[in-house]
Coordinates of C-alpha atoms in Angstrom, one line a residue:
Chain A
M1198 CA 14.1 -53.6 0.8
E1199 CA 14.9 -55.5 4.0
A1200 CA 18.1 -55.1 6.0
K1201 CA 18.3 -58.6 7.5
G1202 CA 20.3 -59.0 10.7
R1203 CA 21.0 -55.4 10.9
N1204 CA 20.3 -52.9 13.6
I1205 CA 19.3 -49.4 12.9
I1206 CA 18.6 -47.1 15.9
A1207 CA 16.1 -44.4 15.2
F1208 CA 16.0 -41.7 17.9
M1209 CA 12.5 -40.2 17.5
C1210 CA 11.3 -37.1 19.2
N1211 CA 8.1 -37.6 21.3
E1212 CA 6.2 -35.0 19.3
C1213 CA 6.4 -35.1 15.5
G1214 CA 8.8 -38.0 15.1
Q1215 CA 7.0 -40.5 17.3
G1216 CA 3.7 -38.9 16.1
A1217 CA 4.5 -39.7 12.5
A1218 CA 5.4 -43.3 13.5
R1219 CA 2.1 -43.6 15.4
T1220 CA 0.2 -42.3 12.4
A1221 CA 2.0 -44.8 10.2
G1222 CA 1.0 -47.5 12.7
V1223 CA -2.6 -46.5 12.6
A1224 CA -2.5 -46.7 8.8
R1225 CA -0.8 -50.1 9.0
M1226 CA 2.1 -49.0 7.0
A1227 CA 5.0 -51.6 7.1
Y1228 CA 8.6 -50.7 7.8
D1229 CA 11.8 -52.6 8.0
P1230 CA 12.3 -54.8 11.1
A1231 CA 15.9 -53.6 11.4
I1232 CA 14.6 -50.3 12.7
K1233 CA 14.6 -50.1 16.5
I1234 CA 12.9 -46.9 17.7
V1235 CA 14.2 -45.1 20.8
R1236 CA 11.8 -42.5 21.9
V1237 CA 13.3 -39.3 23.2
Q1238 CA 11.6 -36.2 24.5
C1239 CA 13.2 -34.0 21.9
S1240 CA 15.8 -34.7 19.1
G1241 CA 17.9 -32.0 20.8
Q1242 CA 18.6 -34.5 23.5
V1243 CA 20.5 -36.6 21.1
G1244 CA 24.2 -35.8 20.6
P1245 CA 27.5 -37.5 19.7
I1246 CA 27.6 -39.4 23.0
Q1247 CA 24.3 -41.2 22.4
I1248 CA 25.1 -41.8 18.8
M1249 CA 28.5 -43.3 19.5
D1250 CA 27.0 -45.4 22.3
A1251 CA 24.6 -46.9 19.8
L1252 CA 27.2 -47.4 17.1
S1253 CA 29.7 -49.0 19.5
H1254 CA 27.1 -51.3 21.0
G1255 CA 26.1 -52.9 17.7
A1256 CA 24.0 -50.5 15.7
D1257 CA 24.9 -50.3 12.1
A1258 CA 23.4 -46.9 11.5
V1259 CA 21.6 -44.2 13.5
A1260 CA 18.8 -41.9 12.5
V1261 CA 17.7 -38.9 14.5
I1262 CA 14.2 -37.8 13.6
G1263 CA 12.8 -34.6 14.9
C1264 CA 10.0 -32.1 14.2
C1265 CA 10.1 -29.9 11.0
F1266 CA 12.2 -26.9 11.2
G1267 CA 10.5 -24.0 12.9
A1268 CA 8.0 -26.4 14.5
C1269 CA 10.1 -27.8 17.4
H1270 CA 7.7 -28.3 20.4
F1271 CA 10.4 -27.0 22.7
F1272 CA 12.6 -24.3 21.2
N1273 CA 15.0 -25.3 18.5
G1274 CA 16.2 -28.8 19.5
N1275 CA 15.8 -30.2 16.0
F1276 CA 18.0 -27.5 14.6
L1277 CA 20.8 -28.0 17.3
S1278 CA 20.7 -31.7 16.8
M1279 CA 21.1 -31.2 13.0
H1280 CA 24.2 -29.0 13.7
R1281 CA 25.8 -31.7 15.8
I1282 CA 25.1 -34.4 13.3
K1283 CA 26.6 -32.2 10.6
L1284 CA 29.8 -32.0 12.6
M1285 CA 29.7 -35.8 13.2
K1286 CA 29.2 -36.5 9.6
K1287 CA 32.3 -34.3 8.9
L1288 CA 34.3 -36.2 11.5
F1289 CA 33.4 -39.5 9.9
K1290 CA 34.4 -38.2 6.5
E1291 CA 37.7 -36.9 7.9
M1292 CA 38.4 -40.4 9.3
G1293 CA 37.8 -42.0 6.0
Y1294 CA 34.4 -43.5 6.8
S1295 CA 31.0 -43.0 5.1
D1296 CA 28.9 -40.3 6.6
Q1297 CA 25.7 -42.2 5.7
F1298 CA 25.6 -44.1 9.0
I1299 CA 24.4 -41.1 10.9
N1300 CA 21.4 -39.3 9.5
H1301 CA 19.1 -36.5 10.6
Y1302 CA 15.5 -36.2 9.4
T1303 CA 12.4 -34.3 10.2
A1304 CA 8.9 -35.8 10.2
R1305 CA 5.4 -34.6 10.2
A1306 CA 3.0 -36.1 12.8
A1307 CA 0.0 -36.0 10.6
E1308 CA 1.8 -37.8 7.8
G1309 CA 2.8 -41.4 8.6
E1310 CA 4.6 -41.8 5.3
T1311 CA 7.2 -39.3 6.4
A1312 CA 8.4 -41.6 9.2
V1313 CA 8.3 -44.7 6.9
G1314 CA 10.0 -42.7 4.2
D1315 CA 12.8 -41.8 6.7
F1316 CA 13.2 -45.5 7.6
E1317 CA 13.4 -46.6 4.0
D1318 CA 16.0 -43.9 3.3
V1319 CA 18.2 -44.9 6.2
V1320 CA 18.1 -48.6 5.2
E1321 CA 18.9 -47.6 1.6
R1322 CA 21.8 -45.4 2.7
L1323 CA 23.2 -48.2 5.0
E1324 CA 23.1 -50.7 2.1
K1325 CA 24.8 -48.4 -0.2
A1326 CA 27.5 -47.5 2.3
Q1327 CA 28.1 -51.2 3.1
K1328 CA 28.4 -52.1 -0.6
Q1329 CA 31.1 -49.4 -0.9
G1330 CA 33.0 -51.1 1.9
G1331 CA 32.5 -48.3 4.3
T1332 CA 31.3 -50.2 7.4
F1333 CA 31.8 -48.5 10.7
Q1334 CA 32.9 -51.5 12.8
Chain B
M727 CA 61.8 -46.7 46.5
K728 CA 62.9 -47.9 43.1
I729 CA 61.5 -46.0 40.1
S730 CA 62.2 -46.6 36.4
I731 CA 61.1 -44.1 33.8
F732 CA 60.6 -45.3 30.3
Q733 CA 60.5 -43.3 27.0
F734 CA 58.5 -44.8 24.2
G735 CA 57.6 -43.0 20.9
G736 CA 57.2 -39.3 20.4
C737 CA 59.0 -36.3 21.8
N738 CA 60.9 -36.5 25.0
K739 CA 59.3 -33.5 26.7
C740 CA 57.6 -35.4 29.5
F741 CA 60.6 -37.8 29.8
G742 CA 62.9 -34.8 30.3
Q743 CA 60.6 -33.2 32.8
T744 CA 61.0 -36.2 35.1
I745 CA 64.6 -35.0 35.8
L746 CA 62.9 -32.8 38.4
L747 CA 61.6 -35.8 40.3
K748 CA 64.9 -36.1 42.1
E749 CA 64.6 -32.8 43.8
M750 CA 60.9 -32.9 44.7
N751 CA 60.3 -33.2 48.4
T752 CA 59.1 -36.8 48.9
K753 CA 58.7 -38.9 52.0
E754 CA 60.9 -41.6 50.7
N755 CA 64.2 -41.6 48.9
M756 CA 63.9 -42.3 45.3
D757 CA 66.3 -44.4 43.3
I758 CA 65.6 -43.3 39.8
E759 CA 66.6 -45.0 36.5
W760 CA 65.9 -43.5 33.1
V761 CA 65.4 -45.9 30.3
Q762 CA 65.4 -44.5 26.8
E763 CA 65.3 -47.9 25.0
P764 CA 62.6 -49.9 26.8
K765 CA 63.3 -52.9 24.5
Q766 CA 66.8 -53.2 25.9
W767 CA 65.7 -52.9 29.6
K768 CA 67.0 -55.7 31.8
S769 CA 64.0 -56.9 33.8
Q770 CA 64.2 -56.3 37.5
K771 CA 61.6 -55.8 40.3
I772 CA 60.8 -52.1 40.7
D773 CA 58.3 -50.2 42.8
Y774 CA 57.1 -47.8 40.2
A775 CA 57.3 -47.8 36.4
I776 CA 56.6 -44.4 34.8
I777 CA 55.8 -44.7 31.1
T778 CA 56.0 -41.7 28.8
G779 CA 55.6 -41.3 25.0
Y780 CA 53.0 -42.8 22.6
L781 CA 52.5 -46.5 22.4
T782 CA 51.8 -48.8 19.4
A783 CA 50.9 -52.5 19.2
E784 CA 54.6 -53.2 18.6
N785 CA 55.4 -52.1 22.1
K786 CA 53.1 -54.7 23.7
Q787 CA 56.0 -57.0 24.7
S788 CA 58.0 -54.3 26.4
I789 CA 55.0 -52.8 28.2
L790 CA 53.9 -56.2 29.6
Q791 CA 57.5 -56.8 30.7
I792 CA 57.5 -53.5 32.5
V793 CA 54.0 -53.8 34.0
N794 CA 54.7 -57.4 35.3
N795 CA 57.9 -56.2 37.0
A796 CA 56.5 -53.1 38.6
K797 CA 54.4 -52.9 41.7
K798 CA 52.6 -49.9 40.2
T799 CA 52.6 -48.4 36.7
I800 CA 51.9 -44.8 35.9
G801 CA 51.2 -43.4 32.4
F802 CA 52.7 -39.9 32.3
G803 CA 51.6 -37.4 29.7
S804 CA 48.8 -37.3 27.2
C805 CA 50.6 -39.5 24.6
T806 CA 50.7 -42.5 27.0
V807 CA 47.2 -41.9 28.5
S808 CA 45.2 -41.2 25.4
G809 CA 47.5 -41.2 22.3
G810 CA 48.2 -37.5 22.7
V811 CA 49.0 -35.2 19.8
Y812 CA 50.8 -38.0 18.0
G813 CA 47.4 -39.8 18.1
L814 CA 46.3 -37.5 15.3
S815 CA 48.1 -39.9 12.9
Y816 CA 45.4 -42.5 13.9
Q817 CA 43.3 -40.7 11.3
R818 CA 45.8 -42.1 8.7
G819 CA 46.0 -45.6 10.0
T820 CA 48.8 -45.5 12.7
L821 CA 47.6 -47.9 15.5
I822 CA 48.5 -45.8 18.5
K823 CA 47.0 -47.1 21.7
P824 CA 46.6 -45.7 25.2
L825 CA 48.4 -47.5 28.1
R826 CA 45.1 -48.8 29.6
F827 CA 44.7 -51.0 26.4
F828 CA 47.8 -53.0 27.5
S829 CA 47.1 -53.2 31.2
E830 CA 44.1 -52.1 33.2
S831 CA 45.8 -51.8 36.6
I832 CA 47.6 -48.5 35.8
M833 CA 47.4 -44.9 37.0
E834 CA 47.2 -42.0 34.7
V835 CA 48.7 -38.5 34.8
P836 CA 47.4 -36.8 31.6
A837 CA 48.4 -33.4 30.2
C838 CA 50.8 -32.0 27.6
M839 CA 53.3 -31.3 29.1
A840 CA 52.5 -33.6 32.1
E841 CA 52.9 -32.0 35.5
I842 CA 55.7 -33.3 37.7
E843 CA 53.8 -32.1 40.9
E844 CA 50.9 -34.4 39.9
L845 CA 53.2 -37.3 39.4
V846 CA 54.7 -36.9 42.9
E847 CA 51.1 -36.8 44.3
T848 CA 50.2 -39.9 42.4
I849 CA 53.2 -41.7 43.7
E850 CA 52.7 -40.7 47.3
K851 CA 48.9 -40.9 47.6
G852 CA 48.0 -43.3 44.8
Q853 CA 46.0 -40.7 43.0
S854 CA 46.4 -37.0 42.2
S855 CA 44.3 -34.4 44.0
K856 CA 41.1 -33.4 42.3
K857 CA 41.5 -30.4 40.1
Q858 CA 38.8 -27.8 39.3
A859 CA 37.4 -27.3 35.8
L860 CA 39.6 -25.0 33.7
C861 CA 36.6 -22.6 33.2
S862 CA 36.4 -22.0 37.0
V863 CA 40.0 -20.6 37.1
C864 CA 40.0 -18.9 33.6
T865 CA 40.0 -15.1 33.7
R866 CA 37.5 -15.1 30.9
K867 CA 33.9 -15.7 31.7
S868 CA 31.5 -17.7 29.5
T869 CA 27.8 -16.9 28.9
C870 CA 27.3 -20.0 26.7
S871 CA 25.2 -17.8 24.3
F872 CA 24.5 -19.0 20.7
L873 CA 27.0 -18.0 18.1
S874 CA 26.3 -16.3 14.8
E875 CA 29.7 -17.1 13.4
V876 CA 32.9 -18.9 14.2
V877 CA 36.2 -17.0 13.8
R878 CA 39.6 -18.7 13.4
Q879 CA 41.8 -15.8 14.5
I880 CA 41.1 -13.1 17.0
D881 CA 42.9 -10.1 18.4
I882 CA 42.8 -11.2 22.0
S883 CA 43.6 -7.7 23.4
Q884 CA 40.3 -6.4 22.1
D885 CA 38.3 -8.2 24.7
E886 CA 40.1 -9.7 27.7
T887 CA 37.1 -10.8 29.7
S888 CA 34.8 -12.7 27.4
C889 CA 35.1 -16.4 26.9
F890 CA 36.8 -17.4 23.7
N891 CA 33.8 -19.5 22.8
D892 CA 31.5 -16.4 23.3
L893 CA 33.8 -14.6 20.8
G894 CA 33.3 -17.5 18.3
F895 CA 36.9 -18.6 18.8
M896 CA 36.6 -22.4 19.5
C897 CA 38.1 -23.4 22.9
N898 CA 37.8 -26.8 24.5
G899 CA 38.2 -25.4 28.1
Y900 CA 34.6 -26.6 28.9
V901 CA 35.8 -30.2 29.0
A902 CA 39.2 -29.6 30.6
K903 CA 40.7 -29.5 34.0
E904 CA 42.8 -26.7 35.6
C905 CA 46.4 -27.1 34.4
K906 CA 49.9 -25.7 34.7
E907 CA 50.5 -24.8 31.0
R908 CA 47.2 -22.8 30.9
C909 CA 47.3 -22.0 27.1
V910 CA 44.2 -19.9 27.5
A911 CA 46.2 -17.3 29.5
H912 CA 48.5 -16.9 26.6
G913 CA 46.0 -16.3 23.8
A914 CA 45.8 -19.9 22.6
P915 CA 42.4 -21.7 22.9
C916 CA 42.4 -24.9 25.1
R917 CA 42.5 -28.1 23.1
G918 CA 41.8 -30.3 26.1
C919 CA 45.0 -32.2 26.9
K920 CA 43.8 -32.7 30.4
P921 CA 40.1 -33.8 30.0
S922 CA 37.7 -33.4 33.0
V923 CA 35.2 -35.9 31.5
D924 CA 35.3 -39.2 29.6
R925 CA 35.0 -39.0 25.8
S926 CA 35.8 -35.3 26.0
G927 CA 36.2 -34.8 22.3
M928 CA 32.7 -36.1 21.5
R929 CA 31.2 -34.1 24.3
M930 CA 32.9 -30.9 23.1
L931 CA 31.7 -31.6 19.6
G932 CA 28.1 -31.9 20.8
M933 CA 28.5 -28.7 22.9
F934 CA 30.0 -26.7 20.0
G935 CA 27.3 -28.0 17.7
T936 CA 24.8 -26.5 20.2
L937 CA 26.7 -23.2 20.5
M938 CA 26.5 -22.8 16.8
G939 CA 22.7 -22.5 17.1
N940 CA 22.5 -19.0 15.6
I941 CA 24.3 -19.8 12.4
E942 CA 21.8 -19.6 9.7
V943 CA 21.5 -22.6 7.4
A944 CA 18.9 -23.7 4.9
T945 CA 15.8 -25.2 6.6
E946 CA 13.3 -25.3 3.9
A947 CA 11.5 -28.5 3.3
T948 CA 12.9 -30.6 0.5
G949 CA 10.9 -33.0 -1.8
K950 CA 7.2 -33.8 -1.7
G951 CA 5.9 -36.2 0.9
G952 CA 9.5 -37.0 2.0
T953 CA 11.3 -35.4 4.8
D954 CA 14.1 -33.0 5.1
K955 CA 17.6 -34.4 4.6
L956 CA 19.4 -31.1 5.3
A957 CA 22.2 -32.6 7.4
D958 CA 23.9 -33.8 4.3
R959 CA 24.5 -30.3 3.0
D960 CA 27.8 -28.5 3.3
D961 CA 27.0 -25.1 4.8
D962 CA 28.3 -22.5 7.1
V963 CA 28.3 -24.9 10.0
T964 CA 30.6 -27.4 8.4
K965 CA 32.7 -24.7 6.7
S966 CA 33.2 -22.9 10.1
V967 CA 35.1 -26.0 11.4
P968 CA 37.3 -27.2 8.6
D969 CA 39.2 -29.6 10.8
V970 CA 36.9 -31.3 13.3
T971 CA 39.5 -34.0 14.1
G972 CA 42.2 -31.6 14.9
N973 CA 40.1 -29.2 16.9
F974 CA 38.1 -31.6 19.1
F975 CA 40.3 -34.7 19.2
R976 CA 43.8 -33.3 19.3
F977 CA 44.8 -35.4 22.3
T978 CA 42.1 -38.1 22.4
L979 CA 41.7 -39.3 18.8
A980 CA 43.5 -42.6 19.5
D981 CA 41.8 -43.4 22.8
G982 CA 39.7 -46.1 21.4
L983 CA 36.3 -44.4 20.8
L984 CA 36.6 -44.1 17.1
P985 CA 37.8 -46.9 14.8
V986 CA 41.2 -46.4 13.2
G987 CA 41.1 -43.9 10.3
R988 CA 41.2 -45.0 6.7
I989 CA 42.8 -42.0 5.1
K990 CA 46.0 -42.9 3.2
S991 CA 49.1 -42.3 5.3
T992 CA 51.9 -40.0 4.0
G993 CA 54.5 -42.5 5.2
S994 CA 55.6 -40.6 8.3
V995 CA 53.9 -40.3 11.7
L996 CA 54.9 -36.6 12.0
S997 CA 53.6 -35.7 8.5
D998 CA 50.4 -37.5 9.3
V999 CA 49.9 -35.5 12.4
F1000 CA 50.3 -32.2 10.5
T1001 CA 48.4 -33.0 7.3
G1002 CA 44.8 -31.8 7.4
R1003 CA 45.4 -29.3 10.2
L1004 CA 44.9 -25.5 9.8
I1005 CA 47.7 -23.1 9.2
E1006 CA 46.9 -21.0 12.4
E1007 CA 47.0 -24.2 14.5
L1008 CA 50.4 -25.3 13.2
P1009 CA 52.5 -23.4 15.8
L1010 CA 50.2 -24.8 18.5
I1011 CA 50.8 -28.4 17.3
S1012 CA 54.6 -28.1 16.6
G1013 CA 55.0 -26.5 20.1
L1014 CA 53.7 -29.7 21.6
I1015 CA 55.3 -32.1 19.3
G1016 CA 58.8 -30.9 19.0
G1017 CA 59.9 -31.9 22.4
Y1018 CA 63.2 -30.2 23.0
K1019 CA 63.3 -29.1 19.4
S1020 CA 59.9 -27.6 19.5
V1021 CA 61.1 -24.0 19.3
E1022 CA 63.3 -24.7 16.3
L1023 CA 60.4 -26.6 14.5
T1024 CA 57.8 -24.0 15.4
L1025 CA 59.8 -21.0 14.3
D1026 CA 60.8 -22.8 11.1
I1027 CA 57.1 -23.4 10.3
I1028 CA 56.2 -19.8 11.2
Q1029 CA 59.1 -18.2 9.3
A1030 CA 58.5 -20.2 6.2
Y1031 CA 55.0 -18.8 6.0
E1032 CA 56.0 -15.3 7.1
T1033 CA 58.7 -14.9 4.4
A1034 CA 56.5 -16.2 1.5
A1035 CA 53.3 -14.4 2.6
G1036 CA 55.0 -11.1 3.4
I1037 CA 54.1 -10.9 7.1
S1038 CA 56.4 -8.3 8.6
V1039 CA 58.3 -9.2 11.7
S1040 CA 59.9 -6.5 14.0
E1041 CA 63.5 -6.6 15.2
K1042 CA 62.2 -7.1 18.8
T1043 CA 60.3 -10.2 17.7
K1044 CA 63.4 -11.6 16.0
Q1045 CA 65.4 -10.9 19.2
L1046 CA 62.9 -12.7 21.4
R1047 CA 62.8 -15.6 19.0
S1048 CA 66.6 -16.0 18.9
E1049 CA 66.6 -15.9 22.7
L1050 CA 64.1 -18.7 22.7
I1051 CA 66.3 -20.8 20.4
K1052 CA 69.3 -20.2 22.6
T1053 CA 67.3 -21.2 25.7
E1054 CA 66.2 -24.4 24.0
Q1055 CA 69.9 -25.3 23.4
K1056 CA 70.5 -24.8 27.1
I1057 CA 67.7 -27.2 28.0
K1058 CA 69.2 -29.9 25.8
E1059 CA 72.6 -29.5 27.3
A1060 CA 71.1 -29.5 30.9
L1061 CA 69.3 -32.8 30.1
K1062 CA 72.5 -34.4 28.7
T1063 CA 74.5 -33.5 31.8
K1064 CA 71.4 -34.0 34.2
N1065 CA 72.0 -30.5 35.5
I1066 CA 68.7 -29.7 37.4
E1067 CA 69.5 -26.1 38.2
E1068 CA 70.3 -25.2 34.6
Y1069 CA 67.2 -27.1 33.4
K1070 CA 65.0 -25.1 35.7
K1071 CA 66.6 -21.8 34.7
A1072 CA 66.1 -22.6 31.0
E1073 CA 62.6 -23.8 31.5
S1074 CA 61.5 -20.7 33.4
N1075 CA 63.0 -18.5 30.6
I1076 CA 61.0 -20.4 27.9
R1077 CA 57.9 -20.0 30.1
R1078 CA 58.7 -16.2 30.4
I1079 CA 58.9 -15.6 26.7
A1080 CA 56.7 -18.3 25.1
G1081 CA 54.1 -18.4 27.9
N1082 CA 54.4 -22.1 28.6
M1083 CA 56.3 -25.2 27.4
N1084 CA 53.8 -25.6 24.6
L1085 CA 54.8 -22.2 23.2
S1086 CA 51.3 -20.8 23.2
N1087 CA 52.5 -17.3 23.1
V1088 CA 54.4 -17.8 19.8
F1089 CA 52.5 -16.9 16.7
F1090 CA 52.8 -15.6 13.1
G1091 CA 54.2 -12.0 13.1
G1092 CA 55.1 -11.9 16.8
F1093 CA 53.8 -12.8 20.3
K1094 CA 50.2 -13.0 21.6
T1095 CA 50.7 -11.6 25.1
P1096 CA 53.3 -9.2 26.6
V1097 CA 56.6 -10.8 27.6
K1098 CA 57.8 -9.9 31.1
G1099 CA 60.7 -7.5 30.9
H1100 CA 59.8 -6.2 27.5
E1101 CA 57.5 -3.2 27.9
N1102 CA 56.4 -2.0 24.5
F1103 CA 54.1 -4.8 23.5
E1104 CA 53.0 -3.1 20.2
E1105 CA 56.5 -3.6 19.0
Y1106 CA 56.3 -7.4 19.0
K1107 CA 52.6 -8.0 18.9
Y1108 CA 51.3 -10.8 16.6
S1109 CA 49.2 -10.1 13.5
I1110 CA 46.0 -11.5 12.2
F1111 CA 46.9 -12.7 8.7
E1112 CA 45.1 -13.5 5.5
I1113 CA 45.3 -17.0 4.3
A1114 CA 47.5 -17.3 1.2
P1115 CA 47.4 -20.8 -0.4
G1116 CA 50.6 -22.1 -1.8
Q1117 CA 53.8 -24.0 -1.0
Y1118 CA 56.0 -22.9 1.8
S1119 CA 59.5 -24.2 2.7
G1120 CA 61.7 -23.5 5.6
K1121 CA 65.0 -25.0 6.8
H1122 CA 63.5 -28.3 8.0
V1123 CA 59.9 -28.3 6.7
K1124 CA 58.0 -28.0 3.5
Y1125 CA 54.2 -27.7 3.4
T1126 CA 51.4 -26.8 1.1
I1127 CA 48.1 -25.2 2.2
N1128 CA 44.9 -24.9 0.2
E1129 CA 42.6 -21.9 -0.1
I1130 CA 40.9 -22.5 3.3
G1131 CA 44.2 -22.7 5.0
Q1132 CA 44.3 -26.4 5.5
V1133 CA 47.6 -28.3 5.2
V1134 CA 47.4 -30.7 2.3
S1135 CA 51.0 -32.0 2.4
F1136 CA 53.7 -31.7 5.0
E1137 CA 57.3 -32.9 4.9
I1138 CA 59.9 -32.7 7.6
N1139 CA 63.6 -33.2 6.8
P1140 CA 64.4 -36.8 7.8
D1141 CA 67.7 -35.7 9.3
F1142 CA 65.9 -33.3 11.6
I1143 CA 63.6 -36.2 12.8
K1144 CA 66.5 -38.5 13.4
M1145 CA 68.1 -36.0 15.8
E1146 CA 67.6 -36.9 19.3
G1147 CA 64.3 -35.9 20.9
L1148 CA 61.6 -35.7 18.3

């Protein structure tokens, strides 16, 4: 499944998120070219401002990928970022748009397939939302 | 100095407030003209154009005509600057636009109700003086600690020193500037009509998402090999904030950050503004939106609910409410006759009883804070009420609320809307 000409921004935390992507790279796992990774120190750094910046500058969907719950390398950044994304999803639904453009995932650094699985899921969700006529722009 | 003041859509609260411009101490003499129908305005060169009310794409011609004839243009009030409370109808497809979308070379004086002192400063100095953050002048102090729950109604007299947000009572004061109306001093949480940062709604949404850090939600891993997709779940976090749009974007929804909403319109801008909001927030919205009929509209909404839900109201409360209605009549008369003294007297009486011109002190069952000159507060104190779903009708309004207290339909008598000033 390839999302041609689309841009998906994946904010990945430097620990488990990026770690999983690195493991996937070592194992030569392929993922969609629409995915553009932005490495952040912690997924807790990503909030509505960064997500809206991405969406208003041409991203079709955004994924925030952090560590597994209870395993944040700082304190609980992944948990806080999930709360914010939940509120944003609700805002999008209230405005009549699909909430599938903004997604939150967790990944495991030792398992590259978790990162690739997240990428596949976000592409799938974007396609589905676009088919339903729910594009953001 | 020739100044023309224009009223576009919405209530005439800010437009009426400009009556005070005449008697403000200014360096130059002001020759002021009030234009209630900008379409019919005969073009002439002016020094300052002051625009009030919300703007839509249909107003483009009139606005460009005004901007091209004026040396300087000032947007006065939240509606003109960022869509204001009427901008909530943007959720249902009304294309409300801020003034800067029509012309970039403008000055802005936000707030609901906009402050006349700031307008004078903007005219004289070209910009208003920098105001402090609301939190730095608020009597309540914040610790920014994580919340375990969010509450929708609180008894404010129980704790008068803790920040509303610390109590779990959502307040947008973190992203607001010091203001004259100061809703927080009258038991109403700030909704950020005077933002201190850009994209204030989004920033506050992020901040509140963080504050909710102690709310327990499911975090167990889902599915084998895959990763957690827990953000899709409806849990205590999303249930705590049933109306994200109304709480974080009450004045900034139409400022261009979000695309126009796709929810089906109810057919009237006013109904669109109220539909989807929460029952305890209705008086706070109608207090803003009613202009010089705000008291009548607010009390009608409140009384409709009180009567049907069996909320008892004391004689003292009734007496204070009828005094408010009489004072509102006086404001209307003062505006018609351009009687500044009477206007000021009536305004200060409304501020004395209702706290501010947004009626923050008025609530279901009574008043939130003591009214000066009326000692026994317990006699007219508001009550925390249970949400009772159902249909409620008053003299001018008819609305239905669901089991979580969210308005699902809202109708206002069209004759009431047609009356001047709404």
